[in-house]
Coordinates of C-alpha atoms in Angstrom, one line a residue:
X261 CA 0.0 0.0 0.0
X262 CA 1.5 3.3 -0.9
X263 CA 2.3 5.4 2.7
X264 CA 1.0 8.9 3.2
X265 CA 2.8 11.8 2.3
X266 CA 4.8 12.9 5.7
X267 CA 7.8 13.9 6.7
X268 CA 8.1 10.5 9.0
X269 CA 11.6 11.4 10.7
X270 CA 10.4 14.8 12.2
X271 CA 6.8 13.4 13.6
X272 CA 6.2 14.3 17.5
X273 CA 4.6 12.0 19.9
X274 CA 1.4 13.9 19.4
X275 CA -2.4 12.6 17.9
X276 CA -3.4 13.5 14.6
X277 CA -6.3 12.2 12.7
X278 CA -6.3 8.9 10.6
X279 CA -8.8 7.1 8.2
X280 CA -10.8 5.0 10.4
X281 CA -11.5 4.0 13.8
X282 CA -13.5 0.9 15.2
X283 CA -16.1 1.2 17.3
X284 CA -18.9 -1.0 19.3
X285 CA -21.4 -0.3 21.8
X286 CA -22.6 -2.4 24.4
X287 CA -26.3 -2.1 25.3
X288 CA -29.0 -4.7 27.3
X289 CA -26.0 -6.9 28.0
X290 CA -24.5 -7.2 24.7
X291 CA -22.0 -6.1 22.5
X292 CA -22.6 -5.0 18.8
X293 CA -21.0 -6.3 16.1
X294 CA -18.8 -3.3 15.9
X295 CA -18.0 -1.1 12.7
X296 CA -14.9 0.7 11.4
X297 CA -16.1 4.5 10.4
X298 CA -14.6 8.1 9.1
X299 CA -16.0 9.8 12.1
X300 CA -13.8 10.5 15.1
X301 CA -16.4 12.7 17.4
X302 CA -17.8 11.3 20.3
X303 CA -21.7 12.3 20.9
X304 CA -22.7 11.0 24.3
X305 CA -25.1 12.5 27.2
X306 CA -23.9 15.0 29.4
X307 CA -24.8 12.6 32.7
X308 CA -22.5 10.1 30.5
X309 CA -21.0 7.6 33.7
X310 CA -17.3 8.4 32.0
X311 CA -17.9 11.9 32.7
X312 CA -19.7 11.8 36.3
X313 CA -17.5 9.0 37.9
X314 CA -14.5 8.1 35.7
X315 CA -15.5 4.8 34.5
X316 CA -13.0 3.9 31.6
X317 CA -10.0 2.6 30.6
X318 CA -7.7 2.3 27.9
X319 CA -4.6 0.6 26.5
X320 CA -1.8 1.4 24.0
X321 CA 0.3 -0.6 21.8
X322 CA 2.2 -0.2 18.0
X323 CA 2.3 -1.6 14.7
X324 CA 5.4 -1.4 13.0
X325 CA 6.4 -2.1 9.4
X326 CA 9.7 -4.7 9.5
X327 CA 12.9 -4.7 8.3
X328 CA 11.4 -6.9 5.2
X329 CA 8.4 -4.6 4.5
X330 CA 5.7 -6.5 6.9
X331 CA 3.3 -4.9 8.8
X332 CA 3.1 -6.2 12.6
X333 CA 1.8 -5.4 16.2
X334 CA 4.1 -6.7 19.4
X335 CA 1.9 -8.8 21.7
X336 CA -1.9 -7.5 21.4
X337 CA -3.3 -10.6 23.4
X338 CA -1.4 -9.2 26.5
X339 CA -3.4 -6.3 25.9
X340 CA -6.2 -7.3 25.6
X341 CA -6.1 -9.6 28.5
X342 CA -4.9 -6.6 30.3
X343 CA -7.8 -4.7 29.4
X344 CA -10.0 -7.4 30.9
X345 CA -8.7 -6.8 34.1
X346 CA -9.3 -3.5 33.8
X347 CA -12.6 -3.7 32.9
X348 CA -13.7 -6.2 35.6
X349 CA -12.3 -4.1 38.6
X350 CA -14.0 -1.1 36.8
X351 CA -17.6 -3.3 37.0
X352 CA -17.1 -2.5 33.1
X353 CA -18.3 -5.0 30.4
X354 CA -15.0 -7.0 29.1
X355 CA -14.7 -6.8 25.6
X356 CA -13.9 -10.6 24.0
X357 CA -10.0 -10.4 24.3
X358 CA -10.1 -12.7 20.2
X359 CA -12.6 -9.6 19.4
X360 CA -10.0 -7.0 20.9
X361 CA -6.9 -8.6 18.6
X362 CA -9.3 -8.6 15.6
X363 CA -10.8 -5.0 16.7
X364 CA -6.8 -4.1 16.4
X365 CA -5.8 -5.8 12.9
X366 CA -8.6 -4.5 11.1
X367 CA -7.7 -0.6 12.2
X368 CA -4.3 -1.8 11.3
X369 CA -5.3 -2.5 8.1
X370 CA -7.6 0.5 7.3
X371 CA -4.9 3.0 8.5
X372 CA -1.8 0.9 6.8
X373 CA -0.8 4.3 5.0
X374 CA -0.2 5.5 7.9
X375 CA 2.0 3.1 9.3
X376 CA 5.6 4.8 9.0
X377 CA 8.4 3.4 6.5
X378 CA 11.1 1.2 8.4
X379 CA 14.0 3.0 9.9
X380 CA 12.1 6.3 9.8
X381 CA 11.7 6.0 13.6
X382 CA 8.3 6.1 13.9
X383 CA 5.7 3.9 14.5
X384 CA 1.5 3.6 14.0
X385 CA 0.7 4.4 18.1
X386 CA -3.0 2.4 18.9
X387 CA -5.3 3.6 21.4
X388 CA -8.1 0.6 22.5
X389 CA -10.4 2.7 24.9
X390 CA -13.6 2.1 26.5
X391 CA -16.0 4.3 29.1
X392 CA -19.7 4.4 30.2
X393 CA -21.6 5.8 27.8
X394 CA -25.4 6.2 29.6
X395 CA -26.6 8.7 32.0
X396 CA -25.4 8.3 35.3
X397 CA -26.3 10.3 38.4
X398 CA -26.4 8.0 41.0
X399 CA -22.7 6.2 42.3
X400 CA -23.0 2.9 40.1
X401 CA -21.7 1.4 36.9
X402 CA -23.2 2.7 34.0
X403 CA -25.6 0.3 31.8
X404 CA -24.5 1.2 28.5
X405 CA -20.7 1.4 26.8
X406 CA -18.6 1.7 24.4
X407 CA -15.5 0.4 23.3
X408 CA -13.3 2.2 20.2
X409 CA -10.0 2.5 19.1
X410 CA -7.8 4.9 16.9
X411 CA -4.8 4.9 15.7
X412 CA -1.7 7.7 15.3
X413 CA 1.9 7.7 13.6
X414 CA 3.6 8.6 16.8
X415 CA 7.8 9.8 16.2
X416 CA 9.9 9.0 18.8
X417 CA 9.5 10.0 22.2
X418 CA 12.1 11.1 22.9
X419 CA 13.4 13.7 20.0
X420 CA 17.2 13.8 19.4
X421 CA 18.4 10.6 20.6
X422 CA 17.7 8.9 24.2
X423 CA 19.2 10.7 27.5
X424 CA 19.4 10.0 30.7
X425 CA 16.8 11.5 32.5
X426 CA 16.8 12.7 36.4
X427 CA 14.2 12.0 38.5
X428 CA 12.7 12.5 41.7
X429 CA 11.5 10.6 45.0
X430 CA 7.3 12.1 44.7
X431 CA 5.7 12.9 47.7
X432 CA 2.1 12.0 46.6
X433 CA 1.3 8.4 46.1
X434 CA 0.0 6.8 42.7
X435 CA -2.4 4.9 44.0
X436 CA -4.1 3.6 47.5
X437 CA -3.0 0.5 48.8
X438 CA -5.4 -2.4 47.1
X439 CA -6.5 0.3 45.4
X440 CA -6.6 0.6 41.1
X441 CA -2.6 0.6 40.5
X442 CA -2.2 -2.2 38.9
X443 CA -5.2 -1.6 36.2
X444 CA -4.9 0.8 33.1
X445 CA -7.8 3.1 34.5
X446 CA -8.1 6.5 33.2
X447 CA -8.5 7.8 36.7
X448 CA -4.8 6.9 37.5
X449 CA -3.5 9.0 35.5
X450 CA -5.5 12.1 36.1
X451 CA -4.2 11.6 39.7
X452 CA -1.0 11.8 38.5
X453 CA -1.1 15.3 36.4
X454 CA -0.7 17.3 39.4
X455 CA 2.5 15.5 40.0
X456 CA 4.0 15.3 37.1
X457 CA 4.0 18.9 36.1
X458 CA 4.9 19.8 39.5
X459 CA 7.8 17.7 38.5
X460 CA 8.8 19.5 35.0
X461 CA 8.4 22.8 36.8
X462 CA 10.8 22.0 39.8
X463 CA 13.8 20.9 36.9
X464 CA 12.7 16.8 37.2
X465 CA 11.7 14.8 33.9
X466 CA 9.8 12.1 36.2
X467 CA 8.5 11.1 39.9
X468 CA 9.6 7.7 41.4
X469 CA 6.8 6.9 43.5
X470 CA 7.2 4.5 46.3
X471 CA 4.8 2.1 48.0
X472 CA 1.9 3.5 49.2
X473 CA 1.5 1.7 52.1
X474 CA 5.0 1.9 53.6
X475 CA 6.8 4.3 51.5
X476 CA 10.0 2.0 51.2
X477 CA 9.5 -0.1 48.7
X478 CA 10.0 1.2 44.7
X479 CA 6.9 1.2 42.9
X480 CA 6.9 2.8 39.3
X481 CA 6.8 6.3 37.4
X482 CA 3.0 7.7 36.3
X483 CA 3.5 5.8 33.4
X484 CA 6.5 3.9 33.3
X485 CA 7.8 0.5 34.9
X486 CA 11.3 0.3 36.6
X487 CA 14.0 -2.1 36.1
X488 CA 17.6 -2.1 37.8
X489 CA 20.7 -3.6 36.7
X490 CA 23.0 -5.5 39.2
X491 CA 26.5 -3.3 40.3
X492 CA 28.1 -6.8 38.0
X493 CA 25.8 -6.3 35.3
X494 CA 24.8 -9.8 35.5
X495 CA 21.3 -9.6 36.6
X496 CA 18.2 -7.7 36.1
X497 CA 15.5 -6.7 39.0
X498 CA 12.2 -5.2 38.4
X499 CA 9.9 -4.1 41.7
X500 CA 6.6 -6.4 42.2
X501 CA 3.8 -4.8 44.1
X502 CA 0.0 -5.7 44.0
X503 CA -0.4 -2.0 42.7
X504 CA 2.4 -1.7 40.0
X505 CA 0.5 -1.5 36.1
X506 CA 2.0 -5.2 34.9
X507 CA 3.9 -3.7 31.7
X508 CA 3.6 -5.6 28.7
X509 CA 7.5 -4.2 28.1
X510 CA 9.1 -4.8 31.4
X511 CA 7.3 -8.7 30.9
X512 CA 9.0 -8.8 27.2
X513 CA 12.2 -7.4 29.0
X514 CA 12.5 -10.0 31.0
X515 CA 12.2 -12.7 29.0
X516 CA 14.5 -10.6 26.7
X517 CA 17.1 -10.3 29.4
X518 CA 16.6 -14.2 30.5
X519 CA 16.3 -15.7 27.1
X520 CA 18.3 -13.8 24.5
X521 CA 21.2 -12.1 26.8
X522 CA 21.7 -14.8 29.0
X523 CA 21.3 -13.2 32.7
X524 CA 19.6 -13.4 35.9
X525 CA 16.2 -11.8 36.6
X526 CA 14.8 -10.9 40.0
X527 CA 10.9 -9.8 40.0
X528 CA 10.1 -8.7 43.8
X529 CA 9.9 -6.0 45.9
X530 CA 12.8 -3.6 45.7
X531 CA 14.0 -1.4 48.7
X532 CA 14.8 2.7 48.3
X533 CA 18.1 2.0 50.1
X534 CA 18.9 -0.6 47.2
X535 CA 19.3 2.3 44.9
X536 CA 22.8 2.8 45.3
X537 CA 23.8 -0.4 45.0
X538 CA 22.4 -0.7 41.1
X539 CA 24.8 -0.2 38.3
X540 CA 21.8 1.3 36.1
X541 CA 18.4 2.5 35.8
X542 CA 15.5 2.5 33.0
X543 CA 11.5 3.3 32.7
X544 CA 10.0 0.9 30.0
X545 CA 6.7 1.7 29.1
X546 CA 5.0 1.1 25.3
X547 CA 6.3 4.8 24.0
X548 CA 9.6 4.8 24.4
X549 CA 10.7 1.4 25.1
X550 CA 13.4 2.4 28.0
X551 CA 14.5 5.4 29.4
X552 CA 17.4 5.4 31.0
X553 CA 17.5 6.7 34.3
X554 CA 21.0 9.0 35.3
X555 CA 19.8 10.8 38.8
X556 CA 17.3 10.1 41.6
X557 CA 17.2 13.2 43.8
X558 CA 15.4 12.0 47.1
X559 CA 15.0 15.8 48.8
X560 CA 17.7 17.1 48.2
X561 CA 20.2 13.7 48.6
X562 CA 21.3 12.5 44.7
X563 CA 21.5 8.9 44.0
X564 CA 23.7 8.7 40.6
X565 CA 23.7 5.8 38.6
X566 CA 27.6 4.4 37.3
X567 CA 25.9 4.6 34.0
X568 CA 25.9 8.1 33.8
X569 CA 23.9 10.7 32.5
X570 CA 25.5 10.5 28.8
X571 CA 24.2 7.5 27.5
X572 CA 22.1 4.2 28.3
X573 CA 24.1 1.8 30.5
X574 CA 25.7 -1.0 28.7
X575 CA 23.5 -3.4 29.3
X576 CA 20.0 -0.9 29.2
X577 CA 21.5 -0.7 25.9
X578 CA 21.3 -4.6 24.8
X579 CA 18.1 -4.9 26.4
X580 CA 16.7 -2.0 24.2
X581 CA 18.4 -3.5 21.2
X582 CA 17.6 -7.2 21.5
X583 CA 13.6 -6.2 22.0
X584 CA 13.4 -3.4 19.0
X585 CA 15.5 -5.5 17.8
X586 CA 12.5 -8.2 17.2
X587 CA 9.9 -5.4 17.2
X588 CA 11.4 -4.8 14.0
X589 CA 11.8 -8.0 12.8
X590 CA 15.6 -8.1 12.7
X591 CA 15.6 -10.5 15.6
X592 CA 13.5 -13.7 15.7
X593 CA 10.5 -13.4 18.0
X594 CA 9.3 -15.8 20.7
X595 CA 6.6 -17.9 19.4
X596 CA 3.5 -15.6 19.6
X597 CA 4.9 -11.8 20.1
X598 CA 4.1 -10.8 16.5
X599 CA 1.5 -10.7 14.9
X600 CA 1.5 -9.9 11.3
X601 CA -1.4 -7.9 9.9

């Protein structure tokens, strides 16, 4: 299919308008069959449940085009059984999770001139999204939904090459303990805004937030999963907590790290004071894949990563290779990861 006319090396990470869009409604128990339309405005009520208490959620994943000209998206059934879980702490409907990978191909497909060329550095970003569509006035689920997803060519997130970043210790917590942290709720992130430009405007790029219960555990960024490197490089440890967003990158990471490069990988709880005895640092998260992390400021005290704050660590690095690495189809996948369209 012959791409759009862009200039596909200087896109942002910003939303612009595509062809189509898919979009079912769920009504007296049911979903629709769903259809794939032009229109991208949303007409709902103004006592709309998504508007009075919050109720959606959403995910976010890419299609790529491959180093041999394929279009493919990296792991849409983890999304999709993601999105399950959000939608059943949410009291939501669950969208079939085989109806949420088809949902994603066939957008694919209708917005495949859009997907950017290989080695332009971009990517086709996909929002699946779904919220309570009927009027709602009194503190319940809504009765009626609907579920929809767009996609966006996305550039890099990070423009001009990938930096350390520094961040800081937060002092507001993400989310309550047993709370929603660990689903893809809207309502987490608009918890978050305050914090995060609170952040920008005090010199940080990010908050660490810490356990909510004890504050001494490491927990993740607003958006963005740690991992640590071991001070011998030889292992990689990634914080578990019951209210941590399960990353479908920090999963693929590990296996990456266990599988392809040949090292150790610890998933538990991970103490502040363990900081300084890590080699290296990253946030991995769907957009930019890993960000290395150069600084944690904890009030005042600075934790600095060996790795710097030049370049990704050395072995940050190989992880980020080895996984766009098979995103792009220049390494071979695990059995299942891609899924051509």
């Amino acid at each position: 299919m012959e791409k759009k006319n862009m200039d596909w090396s200087n896109l942002g990470f910003g939303y612009q308008v595509t062809d189509k869009r898919f979009v079912s409604n769920y009504k007296n128990g049911a979903w629709d069959d769903g259809v794939m339309t032009e229109d991208a405005t949303i007409t709902m009520s103004e006592c709309a449940g998504v508007l009075q208490y919050a109720q959606t959620c959403f995910e976010g994943l890419k299609a790529y085009t491959t180093e041999d000209g394929r279009t493919v998206c990296f792991r849409p059934d983890l999304n999709a059984a993601r999105m399950k879980d959000s939608c059943e702490r949410l009291r939501m409907p669950v969208f079939p999770e085989e109806r949420f990978v088809e949902a994603v191909k066939e957008v694919v497909r209708a917005n495949e001139a859009f997907v950017p060329p290989y080695g332009s550095g971009a990517t086709l970003y996909i929002r699946p999204y779904m919220f309570g569509s009927s009027p709602v006035i009194g503190v319940k689920p809504a009765d009626e939904y609907q579920f929809r997803i767009f996609a966006t060519p996305v550039g890099p997130y990070f423009k001009g090459g990938v930096k350390p970043i520094t961040i800081r210790v937060c002092d507001y917590d993400r989310a309550a303990p047993h709370g929603t942290g660990h689903i893809k709720a809207g309502l987490n992130y608009a918890m978050s805004l305050y914090q995060i430009v609170d952040a920008h405007e005090q010199g940080f790029d990010e908050n660490m937030y810490l356990d909510p219960g004890t504050r001494t555990y490491v927990e993740e960024t607003g958006g963005a999963n740690f991992i640590f490197i071991s001070k011998d490089g030889s292992t990689m440890i990634t914080p578990k907590s019951d209210s941590i967003l399960p990353s479908i990158t920090r999963r693929s990471l590990m296996v990456v790290a266990e599988k392809y490069l040949g090292m150790k990988v610890e998933h538990r709880q991970v103490r502040f004071d363990e900081l300084k005895d890590f080699s290296e640092c990253g946030l991995c998260g769907t957009a930019a894949v890993i960000s290395p992390v150069g600084k944690v400021v904890d009030h005042g005290n600075e934790i600095c990563f060996p790795s710097g704050m030049d370049d990704m660590g050395p072995v940050t690095k190989k992880l980020y290779e080895t996984l766009t690495g098979i995103q792009m189809g220049r390494i071979e996948a695990p059995e299942g990861w891609i899924v051509e369209i």
